[in-house]
Amino acid sequence: KVPESTVRYWLKHYFQYGETPAESIKRRRSKSRRSKSATNSTSFSTQETKTLENIIKENPQLYLDEIQARLQQQCKKTWKPDTIWKQLQRTGYRLKVIVLRAKQQDKQEQEDYLHGLKAHLRKPEMALFIDET
């Protein structure tokens, strides 16, 4: 049996990064082996902040690791996901705003998801919804 606190941690991690903690650890390990020379930046220039904001405006549904990869690709620098999150908060972004934009942009994706869910869900009592609050 898995403790409830562990399940909550796994869910929180999944919603924040889009993968399980085990997948994150595995990816980090393989990344560190590949790029020993990559250094983590701790601050953003004005131009890098604009690049970050543009990435969020164009793709608000991205997870932090996906934003990190795009920033690395466009700015040729690496930031830790928590540094990216702090920068987003400093510039006025909140998770609620980002999620709202993602919902508005992905209406068709939501409809496809609900259609697929109905095909797999025979009884409503089979669904499990977890509220993190």
PDB file of N, CA and C in Angstrom, residues 25-93:
ATOM      1  N   ILE A  25      13.612  11.911 -12.637  1.00  0.00           N
ATOM      2  CA  ILE A  25      14.942  11.523 -12.163  1.00  0.00           C
ATOM      3  C   ILE A  25      15.722  10.858 -13.281  1.00  0.00           C
ATOM      4  N   LYS A  26      15.091   9.971 -13.996  1.00  0.00           N
ATOM      5  CA  LYS A  26      15.759   9.271 -15.101  1.00  0.00           C
ATOM      6  C   LYS A  26      16.209  10.260 -16.178  1.00  0.00           C
ATOM      7  N   ARG A  27      15.337  11.213 -16.517  1.00  0.00           N
ATOM      8  CA  ARG A  27      15.678  12.203 -17.535  1.00  0.00           C
ATOM      9  C   ARG A  27      16.821  13.095 -17.068  1.00  0.00           C
ATOM     10  N   ARG A  28      16.772  13.520 -15.793  1.00  0.00           N
ATOM     11  CA  ARG A  28      17.844  14.365 -15.255  1.00  0.00           C
ATOM     12  C   ARG A  28      19.179  13.653 -15.260  1.00  0.00           C
ATOM     13  N   ARG A  29      19.158  12.383 -14.908  1.00  0.00           N
ATOM     14  CA  ARG A  29      20.405  11.603 -14.895  1.00  0.00           C
ATOM     15  C   ARG A  29      20.990  11.491 -16.299  1.00  0.00           C
ATOM     16  N   SER A  30      20.147  11.196 -17.267  1.00  0.00           N
ATOM     17  CA  SER A  30      20.658  11.066 -18.634  1.00  0.00           C
ATOM     18  C   SER A  30      21.099  12.417 -19.181  1.00  0.00           C
ATOM     19  N   LYS A  31      20.403  13.484 -18.781  1.00  0.00           N
ATOM     20  CA  LYS A  31      20.773  14.825 -19.214  1.00  0.00           C
ATOM     21  C   LYS A  31      22.126  15.236 -18.635  1.00  0.00           C
ATOM     22  N   SER A  32      22.343  14.917 -17.355  1.00  0.00           N
ATOM     23  CA  SER A  32      23.601  15.317 -16.722  1.00  0.00           C
ATOM     24  C   SER A  32      24.770  14.554 -17.311  1.00  0.00           C
ATOM     25  N   ARG A  33      24.544  13.347 -17.747  1.00  0.00           N
ATOM     26  CA  ARG A  33      25.615  12.583 -18.397  1.00  0.00           C
ATOM     27  C   ARG A  33      25.941  13.165 -19.765  1.00  0.00           C
ATOM     28  N   ARG A  34      24.902  13.633 -20.457  1.00  0.00           N
ATOM     29  CA  ARG A  34      25.098  14.186 -21.804  1.00  0.00           C
ATOM     30  C   ARG A  34      25.766  15.543 -21.784  1.00  0.00           C
ATOM     31  N   SER A  35      25.394  16.368 -20.834  1.00  0.00           N
ATOM     32  CA  SER A  35      25.865  17.756 -20.891  1.00  0.00           C
ATOM     33  C   SER A  35      26.520  18.191 -19.586  1.00  0.00           C
ATOM     34  N   LYS A  36      27.674  17.670 -19.310  1.00  0.00           N
ATOM     35  CA  LYS A  36      28.415  18.060 -18.110  1.00  0.00           C
ATOM     36  C   LYS A  36      28.835  19.518 -18.186  1.00  0.00           C
ATOM     37  N   SER A  37      28.995  20.044 -19.394  1.00  0.00           N
ATOM     38  CA  SER A  37      29.474  21.417 -19.559  1.00  0.00           C
ATOM     39  C   SER A  37      28.368  22.464 -19.453  1.00  0.00           C
ATOM     40  N   ALA A  38      27.109  22.050 -19.507  1.00  0.00           N
ATOM     41  CA  ALA A  38      26.010  23.014 -19.456  1.00  0.00           C
ATOM     42  C   ALA A  38      25.916  23.631 -18.065  1.00  0.00           C
ATOM     43  N   THR A  39      25.846  24.949 -18.014  1.00  0.00           N
ATOM     44  CA  THR A  39      25.720  25.626 -16.727  1.00  0.00           C
ATOM     45  C   THR A  39      24.308  26.160 -16.591  1.00  0.00           C
ATOM     46  N   ASN A  40      23.838  26.204 -15.373  1.00  0.00           N
ATOM     47  CA  ASN A  40      22.491  26.714 -15.112  1.00  0.00           C
ATOM     48  C   ASN A  40      22.554  28.203 -14.827  1.00  0.00           C
ATOM     49  N   SER A  41      21.766  28.966 -15.569  1.00  0.00           N
ATOM     50  CA  SER A  41      21.667  30.395 -15.327  1.00  0.00           C
ATOM     51  C   SER A  41      20.698  30.635 -14.186  1.00  0.00           C
ATOM     52  N   THR A  42      20.907  31.707 -13.468  1.00  0.00           N
ATOM     53  CA  THR A  42      20.020  32.003 -12.344  1.00  0.00           C
ATOM     54  C   THR A  42      19.238  33.292 -12.540  1.00  0.00           C
ATOM     55  N   SER A  43      19.536  34.040 -13.591  1.00  0.00           N
ATOM     56  CA  SER A  43      18.795  35.274 -13.830  1.00  0.00           C
ATOM     57  C   SER A  43      18.464  35.402 -15.312  1.00  0.00           C
ATOM     58  N   PHE A  44      17.508  36.280 -15.586  1.00  0.00           N
ATOM     59  CA  PHE A  44      17.046  36.512 -16.943  1.00  0.00           C
ATOM     60  C   PHE A  44      17.351  37.945 -17.359  1.00  0.00           C
ATOM     61  N   SER A  45      17.828  38.111 -18.578  1.00  0.00           N
ATOM     62  CA  SER A  45      17.977  39.459 -19.123  1.00  0.00           C
ATOM     63  C   SER A  45      16.601  39.913 -19.615  1.00  0.00           C
ATOM     64  N   THR A  46      16.489  41.153 -20.009  1.00  0.00           N
ATOM     65  CA  THR A  46      15.221  41.678 -20.530  1.00  0.00           C
ATOM     66  C   THR A  46      14.798  40.902 -21.771  1.00  0.00           C
ATOM     67  N   GLN A  47      15.736  40.638 -22.661  1.00  0.00           N
ATOM     68  CA  GLN A  47      15.426  39.908 -23.892  1.00  0.00           C
ATOM     69  C   GLN A  47      15.003  38.467 -23.591  1.00  0.00           C
ATOM     70  N   GLU A  48      15.679  37.837 -22.637  1.00  0.00           N
ATOM     71  CA  GLU A  48      15.334  36.458 -22.273  1.00  0.00           C
ATOM     72  C   GLU A  48      13.953  36.399 -21.626  1.00  0.00           C
ATOM     73  N   THR A  49      13.618  37.417 -20.848  1.00  0.00           N
ATOM     74  CA  THR A  49      12.282  37.490 -20.248  1.00  0.00           C
ATOM     75  C   THR A  49      11.222  37.629 -21.335  1.00  0.00           C
ATOM     76  N   LYS A  50      11.498  38.450 -22.343  1.00  0.00           N
ATOM     77  CA  LYS A  50      10.550  38.596 -23.457  1.00  0.00           C
ATOM     78  C   LYS A  50      10.390  37.275 -24.211  1.00  0.00           C
ATOM     79  N   THR A  51      11.497  36.564 -24.388  1.00  0.00           N
ATOM     80  CA  THR A  51      11.442  35.259 -25.061  1.00  0.00           C
ATOM     81  C   THR A  51      10.574  34.302 -24.244  1.00  0.00           C
ATOM     82  N   LEU A  52      10.764  34.282 -22.933  1.00  0.00           N
ATOM     83  CA  LEU A  52       9.956  33.437 -22.052  1.00  0.00           C
ATOM     84  C   LEU A  52       8.475  33.798 -22.163  1.00  0.00           C
ATOM     85  N   GLU A  53       8.164  35.066 -22.123  1.00  0.00           N
ATOM     86  CA  GLU A  53       6.771  35.501 -22.234  1.00  0.00           C
ATOM     87  C   GLU A  53       6.172  35.105 -23.577  1.00  0.00           C
ATOM     88  N   ASN A  54       6.942  35.222 -24.642  1.00  0.00           N
ATOM     89  CA  ASN A  54       6.450  34.818 -25.965  1.00  0.00           C
ATOM     90  C   ASN A  54       6.164  33.324 -26.017  1.00  0.00           C
ATOM     91  N   ILE A  55       7.034  32.523 -25.403  1.00  0.00           N
ATOM     92  CA  ILE A  55       6.820  31.076 -25.373  1.00  0.00           C
ATOM     93  C   ILE A  55       5.508  30.771 -24.653  1.00  0.00           C
ATOM     94  N   ILE A  56       5.262  31.437 -23.521  1.00  0.00           N
ATOM     95  CA  ILE A  56       4.040  31.215 -22.750  1.00  0.00           C
ATOM     96  C   ILE A  56       2.808  31.688 -23.515  1.00  0.00           C
ATOM     97  N   LYS A  57       2.907  32.839 -24.177  1.00  0.00           N
ATOM     98  CA  LYS A  57       1.754  33.357 -24.934  1.00  0.00           C
ATOM     99  C   LYS A  57       1.386  32.429 -26.088  1.00  0.00           C
ATOM    100  N   GLU A  58       2.407  31.877 -26.750  1.00  0.00           N
ATOM    101  CA  GLU A  58       2.146  31.004 -27.896  1.00  0.00           C
ATOM    102  C   GLU A  58       1.696  29.607 -27.471  1.00  0.00           C
ATOM    103  N   ASN A  59       2.235  29.114 -26.340  1.00  0.00           N
ATOM    104  CA  ASN A  59       1.949  27.746 -25.889  1.00  0.00           C
ATOM    105  C   ASN A  59       1.748  27.702 -24.383  1.00  0.00           C
ATOM    106  N   PRO A  60       0.637  28.216 -23.868  1.00  0.00           N
ATOM    107  CA  PRO A  60       0.449  28.261 -22.418  1.00  0.00           C
ATOM    108  C   PRO A  60       0.277  26.893 -21.762  1.00  0.00           C
ATOM    109  N   GLN A  61       0.056  25.865 -22.550  1.00  0.00           N
ATOM    110  CA  GLN A  61      -0.151  24.534 -21.990  1.00  0.00           C
ATOM    111  C   GLN A  61       1.150  23.787 -21.725  1.00  0.00           C
ATOM    112  N   LEU A  62       2.297  24.367 -22.063  1.00  0.00           N
ATOM    113  CA  LEU A  62       3.575  23.685 -21.880  1.00  0.00           C
ATOM    114  C   LEU A  62       3.903  23.490 -20.407  1.00  0.00           C
ATOM    115  N   TYR A  63       4.558  22.376 -20.121  1.00  0.00           N
ATOM    116  CA  TYR A  63       5.078  22.132 -18.783  1.00  0.00           C
ATOM    117  C   TYR A  63       6.428  22.837 -18.655  1.00  0.00           C
ATOM    118  N   LEU A  64       6.877  22.997 -17.409  1.00  0.00           N
ATOM    119  CA  LEU A  64       8.117  23.733 -17.166  1.00  0.00           C
ATOM    120  C   LEU A  64       9.314  23.134 -17.895  1.00  0.00           C
ATOM    121  N   ASP A  65       9.403  21.814 -17.956  1.00  0.00           N
ATOM    122  CA  ASP A  65      10.540  21.215 -18.645  1.00  0.00           C
ATOM    123  C   ASP A  65      10.488  21.474 -20.152  1.00  0.00           C
ATOM    124  N   GLU A  66       9.288  21.591 -20.706  1.00  0.00           N
ATOM    125  CA  GLU A  66       9.146  21.908 -22.124  1.00  0.00           C
ATOM    126  C   GLU A  66       9.517  23.371 -22.381  1.00  0.00           C
ATOM    127  N   ILE A  67       9.127  24.242 -21.453  1.00  0.00           N
ATOM    128  CA  ILE A  67       9.526  25.650 -21.552  1.00  0.00           C
ATOM    129  C   ILE A  67      11.044  25.745 -21.454  1.00  0.00           C
ATOM    130  N   GLN A  68      11.603  24.989 -20.534  1.00  0.00           N
ATOM    131  CA  GLN A  68      13.058  24.968 -20.348  1.00  0.00           C
ATOM    132  C   GLN A  68      13.764  24.577 -21.650  1.00  0.00           C
ATOM    133  N   ALA A  69      13.272  23.546 -22.315  1.00  0.00           N
ATOM    134  CA  ALA A  69      13.879  23.095 -23.558  1.00  0.00           C
ATOM    135  C   ALA A  69      13.789  24.167 -24.650  1.00  0.00           C
ATOM    136  N   ARG A  70      12.644  24.829 -24.743  1.00  0.00           N
ATOM    137  CA  ARG A  70      12.489  25.895 -25.751  1.00  0.00           C
ATOM    138  C   ARG A  70      13.381  27.091 -25.454  1.00  0.00           C
ATOM    139  N   LEU A  71      13.484  27.443 -24.172  1.00  0.00           N
ATOM    140  CA  LEU A  71      14.382  28.542 -23.807  1.00  0.00           C
ATOM    141  C   LEU A  71      15.826  28.195 -24.152  1.00  0.00           C
ATOM    142  N   GLN A  72      16.207  26.972 -23.852  1.00  0.00           N
ATOM    143  CA  GLN A  72      17.572  26.537 -24.151  1.00  0.00           C
ATOM    144  C   GLN A  72      17.831  26.597 -25.657  1.00  0.00           C
ATOM    145  N   GLN A  73      16.846  26.206 -26.414  1.00  0.00           N
ATOM    146  CA  GLN A  73      16.965  26.216 -27.869  1.00  0.00           C
ATOM    147  C   GLN A  73      17.053  27.645 -28.417  1.00  0.00           C
ATOM    148  N   GLN A  74      16.240  28.543 -27.888  1.00  0.00           N
ATOM    149  CA  GLN A  74      16.186  29.903 -28.416  1.00  0.00           C
ATOM    150  C   GLN A  74      17.247  30.833 -27.828  1.00  0.00           C
ATOM    151  N   CYS A  75      17.594  30.654 -26.554  1.00  0.00           N
ATOM    152  CA  CYS A  75      18.528  31.576 -25.892  1.00  0.00           C
ATOM    153  C   CYS A  75      19.924  30.993 -25.721  1.00  0.00           C
ATOM    154  N   LYS A  76      20.061  29.684 -25.973  1.00  0.00           N
ATOM    155  CA  LYS A  76      21.356  29.004 -25.815  1.00  0.00           C
ATOM    156  C   LYS A  76      21.847  29.048 -24.370  1.00  0.00           C
ATOM    157  N   LYS A  77      20.908  29.057 -23.416  1.00  0.00           N
ATOM    158  CA  LYS A  77      21.211  29.019 -21.987  1.00  0.00           C
ATOM    159  C   LYS A  77      20.258  28.042 -21.328  1.00  0.00           C
ATOM    160  N   THR A  78      20.654  27.572 -20.150  1.00  0.00           N
ATOM    161  CA  THR A  78      19.811  26.628 -19.424  1.00  0.00           C
ATOM    162  C   THR A  78      19.427  27.209 -18.075  1.00  0.00           C
ATOM    163  N   TRP A  79      18.138  27.101 -17.759  1.00  0.00           N
ATOM    164  CA  TRP A  79      17.618  27.501 -16.459  1.00  0.00           C
ATOM    165  C   TRP A  79      16.949  26.296 -15.839  1.00  0.00           C
ATOM    166  N   LYS A  80      16.996  26.202 -14.524  1.00  0.00           N
ATOM    167  CA  LYS A  80      16.272  25.154 -13.827  1.00  0.00           C
ATOM    168  C   LYS A  80      14.779  25.485 -13.900  1.00  0.00           C
ATOM    169  N   PRO A  81      13.916  24.457 -13.891  1.00  0.00           N
ATOM    170  CA  PRO A  81      12.473  24.721 -13.943  1.00  0.00           C
ATOM    171  C   PRO A  81      11.980  25.645 -12.833  1.00  0.00           C
ATOM    172  N   ASP A  82      12.517  25.510 -11.618  1.00  0.00           N
ATOM    173  CA  ASP A  82      12.050  26.386 -10.544  1.00  0.00           C
ATOM    174  C   ASP A  82      12.467  27.836 -10.770  1.00  0.00           C
ATOM    175  N   THR A  83      13.605  28.058 -11.430  1.00  0.00           N
ATOM    176  CA  THR A  83      14.027  29.422 -11.771  1.00  0.00           C
ATOM    177  C   THR A  83      13.087  30.020 -12.816  1.00  0.00           C
ATOM    178  N   ILE A  84      12.685  29.198 -13.775  1.00  0.00           N
ATOM    179  CA  ILE A  84      11.733  29.651 -14.802  1.00  0.00           C
ATOM    180  C   ILE A  84      10.404  30.012 -14.141  1.00  0.00           C
ATOM    181  N   TRP A  85       9.948  29.164 -13.224  1.00  0.00           N
ATOM    182  CA  TRP A  85       8.679  29.424 -12.541  1.00  0.00           C
ATOM    183  C   TRP A  85       8.753  30.725 -11.748  1.00  0.00           C
ATOM    184  N   LYS A  86       9.851  30.948 -11.038  1.00  0.00           N
ATOM    185  CA  LYS A  86      10.007  32.186 -10.266  1.00  0.00           C
ATOM    186  C   LYS A  86      10.008  33.409 -11.180  1.00  0.00           C
ATOM    187  N   GLN A  87      10.644  33.286 -12.343  1.00  0.00           N
ATOM    188  CA  GLN A  87      10.672  34.403 -13.294  1.00  0.00           C
ATOM    189  C   GLN A  87       9.270  34.686 -13.832  1.00  0.00           C
ATOM    190  N   LEU A  88       8.508  33.638 -14.097  1.00  0.00           N
ATOM    191  CA  LEU A  88       7.122  33.823 -14.547  1.00  0.00           C
ATOM    192  C   LEU A  88       6.309  34.554 -13.483  1.00  0.00           C
ATOM    193  N   GLN A  89       6.513  34.190 -12.227  1.00  0.00           N
ATOM    194  CA  GLN A  89       5.791  34.856 -11.141  1.00  0.00           C
ATOM    195  C   GLN A  89       6.217  36.319 -11.021  1.00  0.00           C
ATOM    196  N   ARG A  90       7.519  36.587 -11.174  1.00  0.00           N
ATOM    197  CA  ARG A  90       8.016  37.970 -11.097  1.00  0.00           C
ATOM    198  C   ARG A  90       7.411  38.851 -12.189  1.00  0.00           C
ATOM    199  N   THR A  91       7.166  38.268 -13.347  1.00  0.00           N
ATOM    200  CA  THR A  91       6.625  39.048 -14.460  1.00  0.00           C
ATOM    201  C   THR A  91       5.099  39.091 -14.455  1.00  0.00           C
ATOM    202  N   GLY A  92       4.486  38.570 -13.388  1.00  0.00           N
ATOM    203  CA  GLY A  92       3.041  38.702 -13.239  1.00  0.00           C
ATOM    204  C   GLY A  92       2.225  37.510 -13.682  1.00  0.00           C
ATOM    205  N   TYR A  93       2.861  36.449 -14.097  1.00  0.00           N
ATOM    206  CA  TYR A  93       2.116  35.262 -14.508  1.00  0.00           C
ATOM    207  C   TYR A  93       1.771  34.418 -13.293  1.00  0.00           C
TER     208      TYR A  93
END
